[in-house]
Short mmCIF file of C-alpha atoms in Angstrom, two decimals:
data_model
loop_
_atom_site.label_atom_id
_atom_site.label_comp_id
_atom_site.label_asym_id
_atom_site.label_seq_id
_atom_site.Cartn_x
_atom_site.Cartn_y
_atom_site.Cartn_z
CA UNK D 1 -0.07 -0.02 0.10
CA UNK D 2 1.52 3.38 -1.38
CA UNK D 3 -0.51 5.43 0.96
CA UNK D 4 -1.88 7.32 -2.17
CA UNK D 5 -5.70 6.85 -2.64
CA UNK D 6 -7.27 7.43 -5.96
CA UNK D 7 -10.95 7.15 -6.77
CA UNK D 8 -12.80 6.02 -8.68
CA UNK D 9 -10.98 2.73 -9.66
CA UNK D 10 -13.16 2.60 -12.83
CA UNK D 11 -14.87 4.87 -14.75
CA UNK D 12 -16.90 4.23 -18.02
CA UNK D 13 -18.49 7.06 -19.81
CA UNK D 14 -19.24 8.35 -23.34
CA UNK D 15 -17.61 10.74 -25.71
CA UNK D 16 -18.27 14.47 -24.90
CA UNK D 17 -18.85 13.84 -21.35
CA UNK D 18 -16.75 15.27 -18.30
CA UNK D 19 -15.26 13.41 -15.34
CA UNK D 20 -13.53 14.18 -12.21
CA UNK D 21 -10.70 11.84 -10.85
CA UNK D 22 -9.64 12.39 -7.25
CA UNK D 23 -6.41 11.71 -5.45
CA UNK D 24 -5.38 11.72 -1.68
CA UNK D 25 -1.50 11.92 -1.33
CA UNK D 26 0.36 10.14 1.26
CA UNK D 27 0.24 11.65 4.73
CA UNK D 28 2.73 14.62 4.91
CA UNK D 29 3.48 14.70 1.03
CA UNK D 30 2.91 18.21 -0.53
CA UNK D 31 3.45 17.38 -4.13
CA UNK D 32 0.68 15.68 -6.17
CA UNK D 33 1.41 14.50 -9.71
CA UNK D 34 -0.83 13.19 -12.64
CA UNK D 35 0.29 10.80 -15.09
CA UNK D 36 -1.67 9.05 -18.21
CA UNK D 37 -0.76 5.77 -19.27
CA UNK D 38 -1.73 4.11 -22.47
CA UNK D 39 -0.68 1.23 -24.64
CA UNK D 40 0.58 3.63 -27.48
CA UNK D 41 1.93 6.57 -25.49
CA UNK D 42 3.45 4.94 -22.23
CA UNK D 43 3.50 6.73 -19.03
CA UNK D 44 3.05 10.48 -19.65
CA UNK D 45 3.60 13.26 -17.23
CA UNK D 46 0.50 15.65 -16.94
CA UNK D 47 0.94 18.10 -14.34
CA UNK D 48 2.31 18.64 -10.84
CA UNK D 49 0.95 20.49 -7.82
CA UNK D 50 2.87 21.42 -4.97
CA UNK D 51 1.00 22.70 -1.65
CA UNK D 52 -1.75 24.00 -3.58
CA UNK D 53 0.15 25.73 -6.46
CA UNK D 54 0.83 24.29 -10.07
CA UNK D 55 4.57 23.47 -10.35
CA UNK D 56 5.17 21.77 -13.56
CA UNK D 57 3.05 20.97 -16.66
CA UNK D 58 3.64 18.12 -19.06
CA UNK D 59 1.64 17.52 -22.30
CA UNK D 60 -1.76 18.22 -20.85
CA UNK D 61 -4.56 18.81 -23.08
CA UNK D 62 -6.70 22.17 -22.88
CA UNK D 63 -9.51 19.96 -22.18
CA UNK D 64 -8.03 18.78 -18.97
CA UNK D 65 -7.31 20.59 -15.87
CA UNK D 66 -6.33 20.05 -12.40
CA UNK D 67 -6.47 21.49 -8.79
CA UNK D 68 -4.95 20.87 -5.47
CA UNK D 69 -7.19 21.79 -2.38
CA UNK D 70 -5.98 23.23 1.00
CA UNK D 71 -6.29 19.63 2.30
CA UNK D 72 -3.76 18.68 -0.39
CA UNK D 73 -5.95 16.20 -2.12
CA UNK D 74 -6.19 16.76 -5.89
CA UNK D 75 -8.74 16.53 -8.69
CA UNK D 76 -8.12 15.92 -12.45
CA UNK D 77 -10.81 17.09 -14.63
CA UNK D 78 -11.20 15.68 -18.11
CA UNK D 79 -14.00 17.39 -20.23
CA UNK D 80 -15.25 16.85 -23.81
CA UNK D 81 -14.01 13.29 -23.63
CA UNK D 82 -12.82 11.47 -26.64
CA UNK D 83 -12.27 7.84 -27.49
CA UNK D 84 -8.57 8.23 -27.23
CA UNK D 85 -8.62 9.50 -23.78
CA UNK D 86 -9.33 6.06 -22.52
CA UNK D 87 -6.29 5.07 -20.38
CA UNK D 88 -5.14 4.43 -16.98
CA UNK D 89 -4.49 7.68 -14.98
CA UNK D 90 -2.32 7.67 -11.97
CA UNK D 91 -1.77 9.87 -9.32
CA UNK D 92 1.66 10.03 -7.49
CA UNK D 93 2.86 12.05 -4.43
CA UNK D 94 6.17 13.03 -2.83
CA UNK D 95 7.21 15.04 0.08
CA UNK D 96 8.72 17.84 -1.86
CA UNK D 97 8.67 19.59 -5.07
CA UNK D 98 12.05 18.37 -6.50
CA UNK D 99 13.67 15.36 -7.53
CA UNK D 100 12.35 12.75 -5.11
CA UNK D 101 10.81 9.30 -5.43
CA UNK D 102 7.26 9.40 -6.19
CA UNK D 103 4.64 7.05 -4.78
CA UNK D 104 1.87 6.00 -7.04
CA UNK D 105 -1.71 5.32 -6.32
CA UNK D 106 -3.40 2.25 -7.80
CA UNK D 107 -4.90 4.43 -10.66
CA UNK D 108 -8.23 5.30 -12.24
CA UNK D 109 -9.15 3.32 -15.44
CA UNK D 110 -11.03 5.33 -17.75
CA UNK D 111 -13.06 3.94 -20.57
CA UNK D 112 -14.76 6.02 -23.19
CA UNK D 113 -17.62 4.41 -25.17
CA UNK Y 1 13.60 17.95 -24.53
CA UNK Y 2 15.34 15.14 -23.16
CA UNK Y 3 14.21 11.58 -24.33
CA UNK Y 4 15.32 8.66 -22.64
CA UNK Y 5 15.18 5.50 -24.86
CA UNK Y 6 14.92 2.08 -23.28
CA UNK Y 7 15.89 -1.40 -24.48
CA UNK Y 8 14.78 -4.07 -24.95
CA UNK Y 9 11.02 -3.70 -25.23
CA UNK Y 10 10.40 -7.15 -24.21
CA UNK Y 11 12.44 -9.92 -22.63
CA UNK Y 12 11.64 -13.45 -22.05
CA UNK Y 13 13.90 -15.40 -19.77
CA UNK Y 14 13.87 -18.74 -18.24
CA UNK Y 15 13.69 -18.62 -14.20
CA UNK Y 16 17.37 -18.52 -13.04
CA UNK Y 17 18.67 -16.60 -15.82
CA UNK Y 18 19.78 -13.08 -15.76
CA UNK Y 19 18.21 -10.14 -17.11
CA UNK Y 20 19.30 -6.51 -18.06
CA UNK Y 21 17.57 -3.49 -19.26
CA UNK Y 22 19.25 -0.46 -20.50
CA UNK Y 23 18.36 3.40 -20.64
CA UNK Y 24 20.25 5.69 -23.02
CA UNK Y 25 19.91 9.42 -23.68
CA UNK Y 26 21.57 11.74 -26.05
CA UNK Y 27 22.09 14.34 -23.45
CA UNK Y 28 23.53 14.20 -19.86
CA UNK Y 29 21.07 13.39 -17.20
CA UNK Y 30 20.96 15.08 -13.85
CA UNK Y 31 19.65 11.99 -12.33
CA UNK Y 32 17.72 8.74 -12.96
CA UNK Y 33 15.08 6.69 -11.12
CA UNK Y 34 13.99 3.08 -11.68
CA UNK Y 35 10.45 1.87 -11.23
CA UNK Y 36 8.90 -1.35 -11.44
CA UNK Y 37 5.18 -1.98 -12.38
CA UNK Y 38 3.53 -5.61 -11.87
CA UNK Y 39 0.94 -6.56 -14.50
CA UNK Y 40 -2.45 -4.68 -13.26
CA UNK Y 41 -0.50 -2.62 -10.74
CA UNK Y 42 1.23 0.89 -10.29
CA UNK Y 43 4.76 1.95 -10.86
CA UNK Y 44 6.77 1.41 -7.61
CA UNK Y 45 10.12 3.27 -7.02
CA UNK Y 46 13.05 1.21 -6.74
CA UNK Y 47 15.92 3.49 -6.73
CA UNK Y 48 17.43 6.83 -7.49
CA UNK Y 49 20.99 7.45 -8.91
CA UNK Y 50 22.63 10.92 -8.97
CA UNK Y 51 26.46 10.35 -9.27
CA UNK Y 52 28.58 9.69 -12.46
CA UNK Y 53 29.34 5.90 -12.35
CA UNK Y 54 27.32 5.07 -9.36
CA UNK Y 55 26.48 1.60 -8.66
CA UNK Y 56 23.94 0.51 -6.24
CA UNK Y 57 22.67 -3.00 -5.20
CA UNK Y 58 19.28 -4.31 -3.86
CA UNK Y 59 19.68 -8.06 -3.37
CA UNK Y 60 19.79 -9.60 -6.72
CA UNK Y 61 19.21 -6.13 -8.63
CA UNK Y 62 22.06 -4.14 -9.55
CA UNK Y 63 21.73 -0.57 -10.82
CA UNK Y 64 24.21 1.51 -12.66
CA UNK Y 65 24.73 5.32 -13.95
CA UNK Y 66 27.10 5.67 -16.56
CA UNK Y 67 30.33 7.75 -16.23
CA UNK Y 68 29.15 10.16 -18.70
CA UNK Y 69 25.64 10.20 -16.98
CA UNK Y 70 23.89 9.29 -20.38
CA UNK Y 71 22.96 5.80 -19.77
CA UNK Y 72 21.83 3.62 -17.03
CA UNK Y 73 21.17 -0.27 -16.47
CA UNK Y 74 19.30 -2.49 -14.33
CA UNK Y 75 20.61 -6.10 -14.00
CA UNK Y 76 18.73 -8.78 -12.25
CA UNK Y 77 20.66 -11.94 -11.23
CA UNK Y 78 18.89 -15.33 -11.35
CA UNK Y 79 15.50 -14.13 -12.13
CA UNK Y 80 12.41 -15.37 -10.28
CA UNK Y 81 8.75 -15.40 -11.15
CA UNK Y 82 8.31 -12.45 -8.75
CA UNK Y 83 10.44 -10.33 -11.03
CA UNK Y 84 7.85 -10.23 -13.64
CA UNK Y 85 6.63 -6.79 -14.63
CA UNK Y 86 7.59 -3.89 -16.65
CA UNK Y 87 10.79 -1.84 -15.56
CA UNK Y 88 10.96 1.88 -16.27
CA UNK Y 89 13.62 4.24 -16.01
CA UNK Y 90 12.77 7.81 -15.38
CA UNK Y 91 14.71 11.28 -15.32
CA UNK Y 92 13.71 14.53 -14.24
CA UNK Y 93 13.57 17.35 -16.95
CA UNK Y 94 14.14 20.71 -15.46
CA UNK Y 95 12.68 23.93 -16.89
CA UNK Y 96 9.28 24.98 -15.90
CA UNK Y 97 9.32 22.77 -12.89
CA UNK Y 98 10.76 19.35 -12.43
CA UNK Y 99 9.03 16.74 -14.67
CA UNK Y 100 9.64 13.02 -14.34
CA UNK Y 101 9.83 11.75 -17.85
CA UNK Y 102 9.79 7.98 -18.02
CA UNK Y 103 11.32 5.70 -20.61
CA UNK Y 104 9.19 3.35 -22.84
CA UNK Y 105 9.84 0.38 -20.25
CA UNK Y 106 11.14 -3.16 -20.45
CA UNK Y 107 8.59 -5.83 -19.97
CA UNK Y 108 10.00 -8.81 -18.34
CA UNK Y 109 8.47 -12.39 -18.46
CA UNK Y 110 9.94 -15.22 -16.56
CA UNK Y 111 9.09 -18.69 -17.34
CA UNK Y 112 9.47 -21.64 -15.21
#
């Protein structure tokens, strides 16, 4: 158990819809990271928040947004969903903002029909 | 930006055989991390290497960082079925924050 909690575990929805994925970091960790894992793209970094503020941005689509709340949990919002958004979405956390080991949650599997 | 190439993509071995996966970069890496992802699981941090020529061991796993800090390897001695999974190297790319960029991974299958 990594201590990182992601909900829901599975999500099935249709194209054009909007979903919210939730992540609670390990106790004491201030950084939250979001990743997308698909068969053809591998594990792709989307975005990082540190203590409530956006810290780093990867190849995150404009249809996607995220935030980190005062209690440090984070949400990833995906809108106008397309078939290609079907993937496993991981959240990870670390104590600080720098080059540290990251601890991953179990992921949310998103399926777009 | 920095792109880390990982080889091989797949490796099938008999239990007891050794296994090695390699990460190569065209540019100097500040550090490298290794993760393991079991089938159906999430990536799990194994180790971080920072210094040129660094070698670290964890039981049957040996991690190396090249002298020029452009490559890294993970060697498993006498594989076991518990070693099955995908091994990823990853490095932090600076600029606009620290972004952890993962290699393509090596999927290891161990047969009895």
